[in-house]
mmCIF file of C-alpha atoms in Angstrom:
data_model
loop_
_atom_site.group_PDB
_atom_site.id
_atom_site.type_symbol
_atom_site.label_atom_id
_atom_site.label_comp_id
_atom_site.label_asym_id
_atom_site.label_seq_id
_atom_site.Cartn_x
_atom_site.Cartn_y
_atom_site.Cartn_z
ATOM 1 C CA UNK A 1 -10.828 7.531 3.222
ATOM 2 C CA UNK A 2 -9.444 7.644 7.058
ATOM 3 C CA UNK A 3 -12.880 6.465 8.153
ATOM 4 C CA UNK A 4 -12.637 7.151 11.688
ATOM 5 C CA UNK A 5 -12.280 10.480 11.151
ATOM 6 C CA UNK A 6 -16.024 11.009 8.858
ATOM 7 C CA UNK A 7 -18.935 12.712 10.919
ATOM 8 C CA UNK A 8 -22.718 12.301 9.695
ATOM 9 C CA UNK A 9 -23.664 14.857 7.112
ATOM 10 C CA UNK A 10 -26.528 16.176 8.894
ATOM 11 C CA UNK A 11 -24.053 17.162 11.891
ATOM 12 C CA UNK A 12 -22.552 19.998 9.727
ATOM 13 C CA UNK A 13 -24.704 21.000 6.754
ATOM 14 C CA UNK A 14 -22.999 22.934 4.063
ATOM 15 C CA UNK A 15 -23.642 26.422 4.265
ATOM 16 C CA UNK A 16 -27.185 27.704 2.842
ATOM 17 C CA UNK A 17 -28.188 23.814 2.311
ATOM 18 C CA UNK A 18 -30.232 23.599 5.778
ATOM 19 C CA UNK A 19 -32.715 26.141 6.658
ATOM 20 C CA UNK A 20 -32.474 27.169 10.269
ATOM 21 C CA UNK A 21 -35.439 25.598 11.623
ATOM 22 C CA UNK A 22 -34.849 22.550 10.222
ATOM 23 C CA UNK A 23 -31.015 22.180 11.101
ATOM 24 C CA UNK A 24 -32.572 22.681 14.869
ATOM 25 C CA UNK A 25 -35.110 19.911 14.329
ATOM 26 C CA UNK A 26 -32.424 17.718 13.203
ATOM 27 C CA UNK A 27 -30.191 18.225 15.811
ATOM 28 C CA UNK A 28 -33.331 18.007 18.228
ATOM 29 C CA UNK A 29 -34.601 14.764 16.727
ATOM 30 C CA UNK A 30 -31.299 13.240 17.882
ATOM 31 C CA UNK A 31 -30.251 10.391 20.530
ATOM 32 C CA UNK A 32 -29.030 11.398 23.995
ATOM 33 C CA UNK A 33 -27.553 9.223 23.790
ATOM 34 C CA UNK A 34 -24.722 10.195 21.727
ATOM 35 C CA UNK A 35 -24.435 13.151 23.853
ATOM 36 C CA UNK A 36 -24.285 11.597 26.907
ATOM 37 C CA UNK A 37 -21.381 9.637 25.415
ATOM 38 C CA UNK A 38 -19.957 12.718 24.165
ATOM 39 C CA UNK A 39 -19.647 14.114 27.667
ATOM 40 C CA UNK A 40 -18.166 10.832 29.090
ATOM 41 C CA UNK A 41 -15.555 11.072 26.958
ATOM 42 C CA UNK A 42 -14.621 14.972 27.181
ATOM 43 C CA UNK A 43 -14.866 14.354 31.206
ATOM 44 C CA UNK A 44 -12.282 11.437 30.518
ATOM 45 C CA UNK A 45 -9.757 13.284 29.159
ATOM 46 C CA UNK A 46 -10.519 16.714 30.819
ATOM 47 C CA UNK A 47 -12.172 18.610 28.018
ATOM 48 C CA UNK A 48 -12.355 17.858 23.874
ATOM 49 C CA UNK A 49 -10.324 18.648 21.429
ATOM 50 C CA UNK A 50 -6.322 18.968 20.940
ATOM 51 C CA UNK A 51 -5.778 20.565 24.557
ATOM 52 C CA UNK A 52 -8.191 17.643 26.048
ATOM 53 C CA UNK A 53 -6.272 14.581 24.206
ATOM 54 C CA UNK A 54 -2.892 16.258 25.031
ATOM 55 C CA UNK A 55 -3.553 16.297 28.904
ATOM 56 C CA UNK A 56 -5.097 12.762 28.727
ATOM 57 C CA UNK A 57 -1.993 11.365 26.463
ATOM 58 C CA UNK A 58 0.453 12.957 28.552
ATOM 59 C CA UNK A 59 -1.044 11.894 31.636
ATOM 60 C CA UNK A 60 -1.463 8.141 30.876
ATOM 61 C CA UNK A 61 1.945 8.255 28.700
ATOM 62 C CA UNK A 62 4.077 10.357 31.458
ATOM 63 C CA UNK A 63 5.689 6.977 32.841
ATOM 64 C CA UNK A 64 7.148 6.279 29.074
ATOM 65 C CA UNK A 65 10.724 5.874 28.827
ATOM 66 C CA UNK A 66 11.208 5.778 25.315
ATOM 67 C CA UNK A 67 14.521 4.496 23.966
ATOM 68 C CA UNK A 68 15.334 5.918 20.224
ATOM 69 C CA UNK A 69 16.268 4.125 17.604
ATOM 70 C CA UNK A 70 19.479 5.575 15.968
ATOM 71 C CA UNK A 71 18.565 4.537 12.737
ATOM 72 C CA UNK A 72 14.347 4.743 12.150
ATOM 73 C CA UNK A 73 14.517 7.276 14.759
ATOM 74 C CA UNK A 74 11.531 5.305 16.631
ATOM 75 C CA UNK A 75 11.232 4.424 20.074
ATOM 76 C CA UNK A 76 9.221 2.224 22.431
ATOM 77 C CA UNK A 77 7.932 2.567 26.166
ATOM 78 C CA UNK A 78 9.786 0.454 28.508
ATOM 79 C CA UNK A 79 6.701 -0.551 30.220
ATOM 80 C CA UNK A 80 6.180 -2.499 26.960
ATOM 81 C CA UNK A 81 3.461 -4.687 25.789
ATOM 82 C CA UNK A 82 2.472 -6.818 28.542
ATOM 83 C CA UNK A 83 5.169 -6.127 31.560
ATOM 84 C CA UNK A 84 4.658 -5.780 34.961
ATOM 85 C CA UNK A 85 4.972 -2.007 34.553
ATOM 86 C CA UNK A 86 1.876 -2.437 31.721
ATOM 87 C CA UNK A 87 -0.438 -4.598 33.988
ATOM 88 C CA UNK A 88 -0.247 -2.123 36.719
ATOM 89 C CA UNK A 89 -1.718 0.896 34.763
ATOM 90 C CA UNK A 90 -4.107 -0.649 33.540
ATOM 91 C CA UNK A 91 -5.520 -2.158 36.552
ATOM 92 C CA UNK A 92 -5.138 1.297 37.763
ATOM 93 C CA UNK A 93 -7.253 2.887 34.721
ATOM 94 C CA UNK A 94 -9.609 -0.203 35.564
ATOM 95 C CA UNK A 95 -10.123 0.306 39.224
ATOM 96 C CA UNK A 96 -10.688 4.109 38.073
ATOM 97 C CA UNK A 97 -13.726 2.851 36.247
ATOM 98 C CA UNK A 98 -12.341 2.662 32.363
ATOM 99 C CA UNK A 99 -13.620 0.150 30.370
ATOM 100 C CA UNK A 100 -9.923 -0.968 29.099
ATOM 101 C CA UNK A 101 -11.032 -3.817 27.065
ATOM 102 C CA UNK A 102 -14.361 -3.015 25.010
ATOM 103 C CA UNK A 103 -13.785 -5.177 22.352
ATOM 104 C CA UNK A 104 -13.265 -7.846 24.866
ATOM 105 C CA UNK A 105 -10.283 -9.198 23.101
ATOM 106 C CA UNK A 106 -8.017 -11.709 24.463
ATOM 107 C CA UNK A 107 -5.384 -10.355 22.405
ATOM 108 C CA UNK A 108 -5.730 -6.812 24.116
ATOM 109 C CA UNK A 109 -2.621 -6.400 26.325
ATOM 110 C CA UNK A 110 -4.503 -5.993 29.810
ATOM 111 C CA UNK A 111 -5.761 -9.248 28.953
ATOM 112 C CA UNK A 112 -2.093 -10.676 27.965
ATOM 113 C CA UNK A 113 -0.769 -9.292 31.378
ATOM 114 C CA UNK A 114 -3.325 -10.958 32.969
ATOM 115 C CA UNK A 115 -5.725 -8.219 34.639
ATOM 116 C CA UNK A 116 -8.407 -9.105 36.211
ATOM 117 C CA UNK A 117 -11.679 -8.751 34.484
ATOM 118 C CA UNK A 118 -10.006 -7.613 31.482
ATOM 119 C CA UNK A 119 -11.945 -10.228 29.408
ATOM 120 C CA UNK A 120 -15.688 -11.086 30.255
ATOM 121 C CA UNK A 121 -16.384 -14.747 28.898
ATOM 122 C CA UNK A 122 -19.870 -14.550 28.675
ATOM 123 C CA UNK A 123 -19.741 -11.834 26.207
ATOM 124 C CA UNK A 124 -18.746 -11.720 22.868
ATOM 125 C CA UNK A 125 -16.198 -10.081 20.932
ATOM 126 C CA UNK A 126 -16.995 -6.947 19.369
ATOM 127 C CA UNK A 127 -14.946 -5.379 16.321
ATOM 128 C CA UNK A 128 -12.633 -2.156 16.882
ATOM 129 C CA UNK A 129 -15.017 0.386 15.007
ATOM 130 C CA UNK A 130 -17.852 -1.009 17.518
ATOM 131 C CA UNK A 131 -15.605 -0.599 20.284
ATOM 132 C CA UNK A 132 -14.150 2.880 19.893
ATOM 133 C CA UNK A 133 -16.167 4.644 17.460
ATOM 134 C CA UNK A 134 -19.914 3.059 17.546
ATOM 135 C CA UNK A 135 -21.385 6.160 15.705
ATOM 136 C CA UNK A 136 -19.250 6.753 12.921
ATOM 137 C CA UNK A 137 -20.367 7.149 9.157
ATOM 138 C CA UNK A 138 -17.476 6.233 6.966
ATOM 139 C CA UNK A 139 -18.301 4.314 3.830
ATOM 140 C CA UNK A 140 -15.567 2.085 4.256
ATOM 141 C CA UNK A 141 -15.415 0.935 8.306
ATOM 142 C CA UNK A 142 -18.517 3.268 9.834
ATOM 143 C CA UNK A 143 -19.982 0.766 12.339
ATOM 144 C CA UNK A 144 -22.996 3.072 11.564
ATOM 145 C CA UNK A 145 -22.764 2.696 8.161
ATOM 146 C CA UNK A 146 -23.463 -1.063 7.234
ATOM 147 C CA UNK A 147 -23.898 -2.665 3.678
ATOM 148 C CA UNK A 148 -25.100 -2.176 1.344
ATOM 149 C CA UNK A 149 -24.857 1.504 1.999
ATOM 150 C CA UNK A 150 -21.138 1.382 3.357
ATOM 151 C CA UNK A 151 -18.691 -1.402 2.421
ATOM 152 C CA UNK A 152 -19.104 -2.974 5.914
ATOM 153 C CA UNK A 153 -15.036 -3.517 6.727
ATOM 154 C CA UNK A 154 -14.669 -4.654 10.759
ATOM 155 C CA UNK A 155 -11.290 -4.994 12.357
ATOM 156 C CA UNK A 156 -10.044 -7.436 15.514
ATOM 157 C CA UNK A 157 -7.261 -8.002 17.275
ATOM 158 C CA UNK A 158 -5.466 -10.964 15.988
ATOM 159 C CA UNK A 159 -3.995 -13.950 17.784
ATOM 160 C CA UNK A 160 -2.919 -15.807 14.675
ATOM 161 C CA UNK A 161 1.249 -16.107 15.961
ATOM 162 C CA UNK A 162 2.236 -14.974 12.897
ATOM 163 C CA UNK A 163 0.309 -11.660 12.716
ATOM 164 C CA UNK A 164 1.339 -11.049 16.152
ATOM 165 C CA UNK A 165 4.537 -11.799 15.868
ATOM 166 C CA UNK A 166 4.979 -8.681 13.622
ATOM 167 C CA UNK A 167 3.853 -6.511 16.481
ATOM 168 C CA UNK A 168 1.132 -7.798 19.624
ATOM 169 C CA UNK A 169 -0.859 -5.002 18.654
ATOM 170 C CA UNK A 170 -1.487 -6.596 15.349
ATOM 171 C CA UNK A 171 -5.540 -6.282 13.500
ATOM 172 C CA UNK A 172 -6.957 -8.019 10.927
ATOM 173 C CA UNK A 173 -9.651 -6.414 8.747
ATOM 174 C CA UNK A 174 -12.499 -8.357 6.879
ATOM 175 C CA UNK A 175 -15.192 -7.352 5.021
ATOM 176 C CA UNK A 176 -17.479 -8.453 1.664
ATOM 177 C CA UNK A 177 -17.250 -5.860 -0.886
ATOM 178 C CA UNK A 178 -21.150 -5.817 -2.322
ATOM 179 C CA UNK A 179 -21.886 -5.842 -6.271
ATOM 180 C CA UNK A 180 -22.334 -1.334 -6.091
ATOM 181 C CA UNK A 181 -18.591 -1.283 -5.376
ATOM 182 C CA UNK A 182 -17.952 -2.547 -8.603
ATOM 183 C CA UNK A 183 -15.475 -0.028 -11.216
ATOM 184 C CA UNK A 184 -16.337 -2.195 -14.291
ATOM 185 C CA UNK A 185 -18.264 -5.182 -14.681
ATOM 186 C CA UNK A 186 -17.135 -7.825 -12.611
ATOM 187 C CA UNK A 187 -14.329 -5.869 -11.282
ATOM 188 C CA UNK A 188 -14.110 -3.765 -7.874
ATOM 189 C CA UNK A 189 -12.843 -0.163 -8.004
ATOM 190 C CA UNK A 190 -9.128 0.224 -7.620
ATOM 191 C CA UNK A 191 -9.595 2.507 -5.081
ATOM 192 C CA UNK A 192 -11.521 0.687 -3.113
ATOM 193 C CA UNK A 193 -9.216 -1.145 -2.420
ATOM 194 C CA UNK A 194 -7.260 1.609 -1.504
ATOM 195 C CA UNK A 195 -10.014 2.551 1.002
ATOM 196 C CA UNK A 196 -9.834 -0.715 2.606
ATOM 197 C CA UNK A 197 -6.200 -0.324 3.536
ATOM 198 C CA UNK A 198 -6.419 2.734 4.204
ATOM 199 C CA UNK A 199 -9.101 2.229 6.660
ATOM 200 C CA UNK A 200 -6.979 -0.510 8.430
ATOM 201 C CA UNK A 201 -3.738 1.401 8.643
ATOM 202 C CA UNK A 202 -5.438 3.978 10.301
ATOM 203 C CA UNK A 203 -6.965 1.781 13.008
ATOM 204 C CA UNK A 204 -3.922 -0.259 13.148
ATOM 205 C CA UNK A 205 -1.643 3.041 13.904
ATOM 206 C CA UNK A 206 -4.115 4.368 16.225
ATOM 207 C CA UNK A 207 -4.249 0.634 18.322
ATOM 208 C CA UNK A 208 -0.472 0.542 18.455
ATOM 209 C CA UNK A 209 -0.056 4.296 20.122
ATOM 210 C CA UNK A 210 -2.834 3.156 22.482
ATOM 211 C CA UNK A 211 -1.397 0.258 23.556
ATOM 212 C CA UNK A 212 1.924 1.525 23.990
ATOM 213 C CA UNK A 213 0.850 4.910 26.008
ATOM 214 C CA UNK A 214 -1.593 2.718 28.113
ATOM 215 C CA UNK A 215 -4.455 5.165 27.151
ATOM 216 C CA UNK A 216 -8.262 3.334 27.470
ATOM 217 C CA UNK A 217 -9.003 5.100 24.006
ATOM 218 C CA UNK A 218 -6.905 5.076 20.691
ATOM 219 C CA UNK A 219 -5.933 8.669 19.377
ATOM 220 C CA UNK A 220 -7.372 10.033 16.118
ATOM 221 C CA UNK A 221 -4.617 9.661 13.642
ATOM 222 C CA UNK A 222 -4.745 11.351 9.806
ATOM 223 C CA UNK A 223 -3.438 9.753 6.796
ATOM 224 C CA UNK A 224 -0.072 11.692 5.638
ATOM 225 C CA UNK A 225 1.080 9.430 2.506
ATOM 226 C CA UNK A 226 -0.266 5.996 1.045
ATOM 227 C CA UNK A 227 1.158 4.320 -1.740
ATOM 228 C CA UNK A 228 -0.384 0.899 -3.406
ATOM 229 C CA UNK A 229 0.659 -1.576 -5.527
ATOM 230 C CA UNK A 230 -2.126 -3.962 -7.096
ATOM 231 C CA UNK A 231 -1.379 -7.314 -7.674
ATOM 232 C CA UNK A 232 -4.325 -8.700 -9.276
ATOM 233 C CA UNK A 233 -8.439 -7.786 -9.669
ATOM 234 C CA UNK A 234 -10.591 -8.165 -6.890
ATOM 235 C CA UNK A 235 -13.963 -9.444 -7.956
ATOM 236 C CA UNK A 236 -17.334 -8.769 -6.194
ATOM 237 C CA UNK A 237 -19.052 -10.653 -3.468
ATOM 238 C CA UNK A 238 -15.568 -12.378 -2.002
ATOM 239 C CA UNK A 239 -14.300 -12.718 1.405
ATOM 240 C CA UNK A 240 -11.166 -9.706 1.832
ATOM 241 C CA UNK A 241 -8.880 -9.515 4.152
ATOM 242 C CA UNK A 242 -6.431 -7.082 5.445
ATOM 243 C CA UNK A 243 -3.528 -7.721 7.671
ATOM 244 C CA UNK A 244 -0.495 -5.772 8.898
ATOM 245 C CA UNK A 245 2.812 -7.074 7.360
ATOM 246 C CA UNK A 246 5.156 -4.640 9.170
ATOM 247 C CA UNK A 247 5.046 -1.344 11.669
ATOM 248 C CA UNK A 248 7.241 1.216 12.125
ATOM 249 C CA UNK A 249 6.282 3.729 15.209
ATOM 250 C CA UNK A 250 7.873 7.123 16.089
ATOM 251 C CA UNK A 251 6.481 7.954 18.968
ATOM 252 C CA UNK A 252 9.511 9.413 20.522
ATOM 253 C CA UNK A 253 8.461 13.025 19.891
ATOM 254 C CA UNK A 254 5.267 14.984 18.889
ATOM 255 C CA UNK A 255 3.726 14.874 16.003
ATOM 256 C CA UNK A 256 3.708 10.477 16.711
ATOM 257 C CA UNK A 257 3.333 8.804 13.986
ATOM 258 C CA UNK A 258 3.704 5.183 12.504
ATOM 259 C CA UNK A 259 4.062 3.851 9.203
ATOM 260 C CA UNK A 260 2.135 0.451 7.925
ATOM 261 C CA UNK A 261 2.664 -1.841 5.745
ATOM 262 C CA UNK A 262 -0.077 -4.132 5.041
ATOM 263 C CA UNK A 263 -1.691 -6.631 2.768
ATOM 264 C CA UNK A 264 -5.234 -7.047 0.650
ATOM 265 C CA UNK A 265 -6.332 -11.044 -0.055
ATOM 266 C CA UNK A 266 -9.462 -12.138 -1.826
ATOM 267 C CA UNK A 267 -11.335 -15.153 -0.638
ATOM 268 C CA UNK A 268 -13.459 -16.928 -3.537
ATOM 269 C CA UNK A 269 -15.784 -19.160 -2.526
ATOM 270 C CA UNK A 270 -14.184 -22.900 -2.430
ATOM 271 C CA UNK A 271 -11.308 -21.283 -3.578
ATOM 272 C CA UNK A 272 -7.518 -20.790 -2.555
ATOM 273 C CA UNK A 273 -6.903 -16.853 -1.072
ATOM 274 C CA UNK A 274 -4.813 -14.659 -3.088
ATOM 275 C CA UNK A 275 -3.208 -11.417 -2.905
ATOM 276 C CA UNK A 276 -4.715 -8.548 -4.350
ATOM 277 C CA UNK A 277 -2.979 -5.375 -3.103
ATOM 278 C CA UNK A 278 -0.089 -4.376 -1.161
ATOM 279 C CA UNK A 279 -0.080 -1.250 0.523
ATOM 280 C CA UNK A 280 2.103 1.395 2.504
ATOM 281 C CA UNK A 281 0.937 4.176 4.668
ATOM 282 C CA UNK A 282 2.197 6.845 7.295
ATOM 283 C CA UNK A 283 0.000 7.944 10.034
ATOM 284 C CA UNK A 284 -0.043 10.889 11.985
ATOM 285 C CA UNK A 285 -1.897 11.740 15.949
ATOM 286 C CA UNK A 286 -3.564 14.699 15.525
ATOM 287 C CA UNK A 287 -4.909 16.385 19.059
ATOM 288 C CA UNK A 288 -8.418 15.191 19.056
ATOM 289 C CA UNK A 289 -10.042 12.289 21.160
ATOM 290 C CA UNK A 290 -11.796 9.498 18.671
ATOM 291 C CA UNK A 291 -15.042 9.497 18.957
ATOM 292 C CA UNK A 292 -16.670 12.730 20.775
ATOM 293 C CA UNK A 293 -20.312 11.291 20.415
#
């Protein structure tokens, strides 16, 4: 799992499992739209790849006055979540022509600091995966990958006080985990749950560095460690949800990275939520831009 991260198969057949003409028919067959979106994004950050996400990071993050921690060793920009210093880059990234706010949360920190235009009423919200990484095929959180095929897991911002209050940048992950999930009878597979928090950290990490570089994209982050404990069975066809329960970022040097702690409940129908898994991860950026569709 690390979701964000998975590319369709057909974009990089295994060696000798494509013939030639066919991989080209493939590759001719699709969208331009992808590519088109592709390009956007490498023009955005002045090329692809490590060297292209390093420029963009340290060109949005340059203004970052980070403040260590002596004893976690982690730091945070003094521009902060929502300050004055905040507001004014991103009304500069909007006025640029960035779409700072694609999930068009209220809970995204142009919108906190008030900018302009940084929420659009008459449109709804859309989930993170939608937002960032449209085209992705994970089996856990690949907007492009829906149930029944995929487990169908969709992450917002949260404005509950006490989610927030654990850090502003703080998601929320839902999904239904269908009846082919299943480990035994009755009984989803352990490490799907694993999957599901997994999936979350990674997204959660990733929000948290954008938000506190001011960047209009999140970073690709790769899952270094995860540990889980399970606290009870999670059956089929119930409401889950994942939230963050604590975050720890180091973004003081290169690599950044930020460990999450978060939290798996079940919802039965008519029934009282309980907790099914707790779960601890560290996070790593790596150089690439999400999403290079």
């Amino acid at each position: 799992a690390g979701g964000p991260v998975d590319r369709p198969a057909r974009d990089r057949p295994s060696a000798g499992s494509e013939k030639p003409e066919l991989a080209r028919e493939m590759n001719d067959a699709r969208s331009e739209t992808p590519r088109r979106d592709a390009a956007a994004a490498r023009a955005m950050v002045g090329g692809s790849g490590l060297n292209g996400f390093d420029r963009a990071w340290k060109k949005h993050a340059s203004a970052s006055v980070c403040q260590k921690s002596q004893k976690s060793g982690s730091c945070s920009s003094a521009r902060g979540f929502a300050t004055e210093r905040a507001r004014a880059e991103w009304e500069r990234l909007r006025a640029r022509g960035e779409d700072i706010n694609p999930c068009n949360s209220p809970a995204h920190p142009a919108a906190v600091a008030g900018v302009e235009g940084a929420v659009n009423p008459e449109k709804e919200q859309k989930s993170i995966q939608q937002s960032y990484d449209a085209h992705s095929q994970c089996f856990v959180c690949g907007n492009a990958r829906p149930p029944p095929d995929g487990v169908g897991l969709r992450s917002f911002r949260a404005t509950d006080e006490d989610e927030t209050k654990i850090t502003p940048s703080a998601l929320r992950s839902e999904a239904v985990v269908g009846e082919n999930f299943q480990g035994l009878p009755g009984i989803v597979s352990t490490g799907i749950m694993d999957a599901l928090m997994i999936c979350h950290g990674s997204w959660q990490s990733a929000i948290v560095l954008m938000d506190r570089a001011v960047t209009p994209r999140p970073p690709l982050v790769l899952t270094k460690t995860f540990a889980v404990t399970v606290r009870d069975r999670l059956p089929p066809g119930h409401a889950v949800r994942v939230t963050t329960k604590s975050v720890d970022v180091r973004d003081g040097k290169e690599p950044h990275a930020v460990k999450v702690v978060m939290e798996l409940r079940a919802q039965p129908p008519g029934g009282e939520p309980f907790v099914c898994a707790e779960g601890e991860a560290l996070y790593e950026k790596v150089g690439a831009v999400r999403s290079m569709w």
